[in-house]
C-alpha positions as a Markdown table, in Angstrom:
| # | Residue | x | y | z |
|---|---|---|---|---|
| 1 | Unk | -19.7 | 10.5 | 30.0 |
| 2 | Unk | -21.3 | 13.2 | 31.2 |
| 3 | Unk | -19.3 | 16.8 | 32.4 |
| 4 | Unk | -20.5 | 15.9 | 36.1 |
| 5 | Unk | -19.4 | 12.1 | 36.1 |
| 6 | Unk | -15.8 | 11.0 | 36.7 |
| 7 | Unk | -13.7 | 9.8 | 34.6 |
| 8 | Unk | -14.1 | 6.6 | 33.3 |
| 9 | Unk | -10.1 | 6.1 | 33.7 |
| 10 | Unk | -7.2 | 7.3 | 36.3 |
| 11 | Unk | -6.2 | 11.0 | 35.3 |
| 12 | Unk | -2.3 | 11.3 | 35.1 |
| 13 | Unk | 0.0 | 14.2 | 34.7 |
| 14 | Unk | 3.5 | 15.2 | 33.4 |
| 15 | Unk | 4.2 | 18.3 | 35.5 |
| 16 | Unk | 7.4 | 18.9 | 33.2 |
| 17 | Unk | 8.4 | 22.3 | 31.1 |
| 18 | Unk | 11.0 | 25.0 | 30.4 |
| 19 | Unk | 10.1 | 27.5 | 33.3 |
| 20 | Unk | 12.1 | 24.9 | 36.0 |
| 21 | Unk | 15.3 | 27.0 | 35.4 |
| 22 | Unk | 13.3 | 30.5 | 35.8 |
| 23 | Unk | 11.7 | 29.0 | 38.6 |
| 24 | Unk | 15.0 | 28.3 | 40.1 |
| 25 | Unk | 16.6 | 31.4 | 39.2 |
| 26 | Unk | 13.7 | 33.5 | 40.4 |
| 27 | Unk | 14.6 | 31.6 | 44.1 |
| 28 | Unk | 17.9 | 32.2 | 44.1 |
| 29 | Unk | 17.3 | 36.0 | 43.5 |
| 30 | Unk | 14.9 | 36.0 | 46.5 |
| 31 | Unk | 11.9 | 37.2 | 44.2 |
| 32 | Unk | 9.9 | 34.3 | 44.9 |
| 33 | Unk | 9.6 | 31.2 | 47.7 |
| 34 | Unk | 10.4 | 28.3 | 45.4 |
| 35 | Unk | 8.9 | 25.9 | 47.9 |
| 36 | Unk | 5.4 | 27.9 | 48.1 |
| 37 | Unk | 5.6 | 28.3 | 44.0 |
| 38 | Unk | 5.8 | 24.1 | 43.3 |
| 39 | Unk | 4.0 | 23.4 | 46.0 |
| 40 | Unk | 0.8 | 25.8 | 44.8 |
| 41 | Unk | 1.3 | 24.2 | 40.9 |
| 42 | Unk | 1.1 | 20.1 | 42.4 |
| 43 | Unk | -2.0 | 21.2 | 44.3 |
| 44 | Unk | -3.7 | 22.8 | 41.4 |
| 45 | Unk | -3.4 | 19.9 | 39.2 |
| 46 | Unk | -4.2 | 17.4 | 42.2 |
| 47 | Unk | -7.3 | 19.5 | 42.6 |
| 48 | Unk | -7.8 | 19.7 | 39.2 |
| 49 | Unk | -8.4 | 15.6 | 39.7 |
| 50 | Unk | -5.0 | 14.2 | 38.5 |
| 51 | Unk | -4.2 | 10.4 | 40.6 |
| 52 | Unk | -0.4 | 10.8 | 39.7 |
| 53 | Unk | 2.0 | 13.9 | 38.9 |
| 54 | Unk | 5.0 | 13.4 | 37.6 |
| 55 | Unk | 7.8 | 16.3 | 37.9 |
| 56 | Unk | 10.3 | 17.9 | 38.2 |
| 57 | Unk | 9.4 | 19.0 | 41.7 |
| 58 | Unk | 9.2 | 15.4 | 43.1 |
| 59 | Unk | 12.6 | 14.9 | 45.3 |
| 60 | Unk | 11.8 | 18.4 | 47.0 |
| 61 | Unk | 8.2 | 18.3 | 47.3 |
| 62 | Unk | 8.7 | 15.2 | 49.5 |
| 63 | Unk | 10.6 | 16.9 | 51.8 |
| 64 | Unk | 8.6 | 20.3 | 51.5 |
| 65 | Unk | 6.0 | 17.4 | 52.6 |
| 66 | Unk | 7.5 | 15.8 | 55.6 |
| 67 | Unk | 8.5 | 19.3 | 57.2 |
């Protein structure tokens, strides 16, 4: 297929890696807004045309959602 087509197959992601802790560390100090961080990452790789993410991020984002 061509650069421009879509893909021929649903696009899925494993949003899964070692920076979690940091991530929740880096909250808890009040250097970053942990919601705003994850939030930011699932949209990028929705946008970047995944149809499923799977994460670490997934019990919280659906309430980060529903607010």
């Amino acid at each position: 297929f061509f650069f421009n087509d879509p893909p021929p197959t649903e696009s899925n992601t494993l949003s899964l890696h070692d920076a979690l802790p940091i991530l929740k560390a880096a909250a808890q100090m009040g250097w970053i807004d942990e919601k705003r961080v994850a939030l930011e990452s699932l949209i990028a790789i929705k946008r970047a045309g995944a149809d499923m993410i799977l994460t670490y991020f997934a019990k919280d984002a659906v309430v980060w959602l529903q607010e």
